[in-house]
Structures are given as C-alpha cells and as structure tokens.
Coordinates of C-alpha atoms in Angstrom, one line a residue:
X127 CA 5.9 113.5 176.9
X128 CA 6.3 114.9 173.4
X129 CA 9.6 113.9 171.9
X130 CA 10.1 110.9 174.1
X131 CA 11.7 108.1 172.4
X132 CA 9.8 104.8 172.3
X133 CA 11.5 101.6 171.5
X134 CA 9.9 98.4 170.4
X135 CA 11.3 95.0 170.7
X136 CA 11.4 93.2 167.4
X137 CA 9.2 90.1 167.4
X138 CA 8.8 87.3 165.0
X139 CA 5.5 85.6 164.2
X140 CA 5.5 82.4 162.3
X141 CA 2.4 81.5 160.5
X142 CA 1.7 77.9 159.8
X143 CA -0.5 76.8 156.9
X144 CA -2.4 73.9 158.4
X145 CA -4.9 73.6 155.6
X146 CA -5.8 70.2 154.3
X147 CA -7.0 69.1 150.9
X148 CA -9.7 66.6 150.7
X149 CA -10.7 65.5 147.2
X150 CA -14.3 64.8 148.2
X151 CA -14.8 68.2 149.8
X152 CA -13.4 70.4 147.0
X153 CA -16.7 71.1 145.4
X154 CA -19.0 70.3 148.4
X155 CA -21.4 72.9 149.7
X156 CA -19.6 72.8 153.1
X157 CA -16.1 73.2 151.6
X158 CA -15.3 76.3 153.6
X159 CA -16.5 74.8 156.9
X160 CA -14.6 71.6 156.3
X161 CA -11.5 73.6 155.6
X162 CA -12.1 75.7 158.7
X163 CA -12.5 72.8 161.1
X164 CA -9.8 70.5 159.6
X165 CA -7.2 73.4 159.5
X166 CA -7.8 73.7 163.3
X167 CA -7.3 69.9 163.7
X168 CA -10.8 69.7 165.2
X169 CA -11.9 67.1 162.5
X170 CA -9.7 64.6 160.9
X171 CA -10.3 63.2 157.4
X172 CA -11.5 59.7 157.1
X173 CA -8.3 59.2 155.2
X174 CA -5.4 61.5 154.3
X175 CA -7.2 62.7 151.2
X176 CA -10.9 62.1 151.9
X177 CA -13.2 63.9 154.5
X178 CA -16.4 61.9 153.8
X179 CA -18.7 64.9 154.2
X180 CA -21.9 63.0 153.6
X181 CA -21.1 60.3 156.1
X182 CA -23.1 60.4 159.3
X183 CA -21.5 61.9 162.3
X184 CA -21.3 59.7 165.4
X185 CA -21.6 60.7 169.0
X186 CA -18.0 59.7 169.5
X187 CA -16.8 62.0 166.7
X188 CA -18.6 65.0 168.2
X189 CA -17.3 64.3 171.7
X190 CA -13.8 64.1 170.3
X191 CA -14.2 67.3 168.3
X192 CA -15.5 69.2 171.2
X193 CA -12.7 67.9 173.4
X194 CA -10.2 69.1 170.8
X195 CA -11.9 72.5 170.7
X196 CA -11.5 72.7 174.4
X197 CA -7.8 71.9 174.1
X198 CA -8.0 68.5 175.7
X199 CA -5.6 65.7 174.8
X200 CA -7.8 63.1 173.0
X201 CA -5.0 60.6 172.4
X202 CA -4.9 57.2 174.2
X203 CA -7.4 54.9 175.7
X204 CA -8.9 51.6 174.6
X205 CA -10.7 53.1 171.5
X206 CA -9.9 56.0 169.2
X207 CA -12.6 58.1 171.0
X208 CA -11.9 57.2 174.6
X209 CA -10.1 60.5 175.4
X210 CA -12.9 62.6 173.9
X211 CA -15.6 60.6 175.6
X212 CA -13.9 60.8 179.0
X213 CA -13.5 64.6 178.5
X214 CA -17.2 64.9 177.5
X215 CA -18.4 62.9 180.5
X216 CA -16.2 64.9 182.9
X217 CA -17.5 68.2 181.6
X218 CA -21.2 67.3 181.5
X219 CA -21.4 67.4 177.7
X220 CA -22.5 63.8 177.3
X221 CA -23.3 60.9 179.5
X222 CA -21.2 58.8 177.2
X223 CA -24.0 56.5 176.0
X224 CA -24.0 54.9 172.6
X225 CA -20.7 56.6 171.4
X226 CA -20.6 54.7 168.1
X227 CA -24.3 55.6 167.4
X228 CA -25.2 58.1 164.8
X229 CA -25.9 61.6 166.2
X230 CA -29.1 63.5 165.3
X231 CA -29.2 67.1 164.6
X232 CA -30.9 67.9 167.9
X233 CA -28.5 65.7 169.8
X234 CA -25.5 67.5 168.2
X235 CA -26.9 70.9 169.0
X236 CA -27.7 69.9 172.6
X237 CA -24.1 68.8 173.2
X238 CA -22.8 72.0 171.6
X239 CA -25.3 74.0 173.8
X240 CA -24.0 72.3 176.9
X241 CA -20.4 73.0 175.8
X242 CA -21.4 76.7 175.5
X243 CA -22.6 76.6 179.1
X244 CA -26.3 76.2 178.3
X245 CA -27.0 79.8 177.5
X246 CA -30.7 80.8 177.5
X247 CA -32.5 81.4 174.2
X248 CA -34.4 84.6 173.7
X249 CA -37.4 82.7 172.6
X250 CA -38.3 79.0 172.5
X251 CA -40.5 79.5 169.4
X252 CA -39.1 77.8 166.4
X253 CA -40.5 78.8 163.0
X254 CA -40.2 75.6 161.1
X255 CA -43.0 73.4 159.7
X256 CA -41.7 70.5 161.7
X257 CA -41.0 72.3 165.0
X258 CA -43.5 70.0 166.8
X259 CA -40.9 67.1 166.2
X260 CA -38.3 68.7 168.4
X261 CA -37.7 66.7 171.6
X262 CA -38.5 68.5 174.9
X263 CA -34.9 68.2 176.1
X264 CA -33.6 69.9 172.9
X265 CA -36.0 72.8 172.5
X266 CA -33.9 75.4 174.4
X267 CA -30.7 74.3 172.6
X268 CA -32.3 74.4 169.2
X269 CA -33.8 77.8 169.8
X270 CA -30.4 79.1 171.0
X271 CA -28.7 77.6 168.0
X272 CA -31.2 79.1 165.5
X273 CA -31.1 82.5 167.2
X274 CA -27.3 82.6 167.0
X275 CA -27.0 81.4 163.4
X276 CA -25.4 78.1 164.4
X277 CA -28.2 76.0 162.9
X278 CA -30.6 76.7 160.1
X279 CA -33.3 74.7 158.5
X280 CA -33.6 73.3 155.1
X281 CA -34.9 75.2 152.1
X282 CA -38.2 73.4 152.5
X283 CA -38.8 75.1 155.9
X284 CA -38.0 72.1 158.0
X285 CA -35.5 71.8 160.8
X286 CA -35.4 67.9 160.8
X287 CA -34.4 67.7 164.5
X288 CA -34.4 63.9 164.5
X289 CA -32.5 63.5 161.2
X290 CA -29.0 62.4 161.2
X291 CA -26.2 65.0 161.1
X292 CA -23.6 64.5 158.5
X293 CA -20.0 65.3 159.0
X294 CA -20.4 68.3 156.7
X295 CA -23.4 69.6 158.7
X296 CA -21.4 69.2 161.9
X297 CA -18.5 71.1 160.4
X298 CA -20.8 73.9 159.4
X299 CA -22.5 74.1 162.8
X300 CA -19.1 74.1 164.6
X301 CA -17.8 76.8 162.3
X302 CA -20.9 78.9 162.9
X303 CA -20.6 78.4 166.6
X304 CA -17.0 79.4 166.7
X305 CA -17.7 82.5 164.6
X306 CA -20.7 83.5 166.7
X307 CA -18.7 83.6 170.0

C-alpha cells in the first residue's frame, strides 16, 4: 500500500581480487582468457609467475580444470591429477586413459561437450577446409562448439581437429564456454 514503510537489512559484500600476474601471458593473444580462468582458480600457473600459454595441454590438466569448474575437490591422491581424473571418470567426461598424454583440439572439445551434457548441434556441417579430418566420435561435439562460439578455426580456414591444444587455446575455449552458458 502507498506510504508503507519498507526496511532493508544492510548487507556487506566483500569482493576479492583473485587476479594473477603471469609474465609470459602479459602480451599473449589469450591474455584475457588466461586471466579469466586463472582468477577463478580453474587453471594454475606452471610456476607462481609463468602460465606457459604455448605449452601443450594434457588430458590430466583438462580433467582437473573441468573438475574444478564443477566445484570438485581435486586435492589428494597418488598424482597431482588423481582427484580430477577420478571426478572425470565418475561423471562420464573421460575414461581416464592416457592422462599424461597431450590432448588434441577435438578431444578437448569432446570432453567439454560431455561436461555440458552432450547438447545436440543444430547442424553437423563444418565449414572448414580440413573438416574431413574430424574423427567420427567428435563431429557432434565440434559442430556444437563452433555453433556456440566455443571453438573457432584458424585464419587459414582450418579447424585442425587432430592438432594439439595449447594451454592458451584451452583457456580461451573454456572462457568461451562459460560465457556462452
């Protein structure tokens, strides 16, 4: 009713600056994505001051990143990635094979697609000059990722599905994924 007094409780919100500085990412093309994922503690630096953006991403790294994104505790186990791998296997994200192996772009997107619940792609057509190189198991995932702006090809019109994914590329894809949801 008009004239009714409304009272609000006073609340305090504390903002925490969790940004990290990596000397090797400061002028890198993926600087914003690296800042985005590291501030959310999804990725760790290779050291306190280096991110190693051009290093290859491993399957273990991605399993651990996705587990962290899901809020899982990834600490503990016989290896640094044991918690992330256990989470990924339990949730059907990965079978856990070859955790220390380098991950390809199509493998990374396939794991991200499973994490997203395997949403259907509007079209399975991929307009890249190397689309015929996409593995059958990854076609739906890659189509979904391209349609949703998670993955884009290179300036030369190639997708390079079997190429290795760098840490910078993985950071950019994860940022794109989180922003598309």
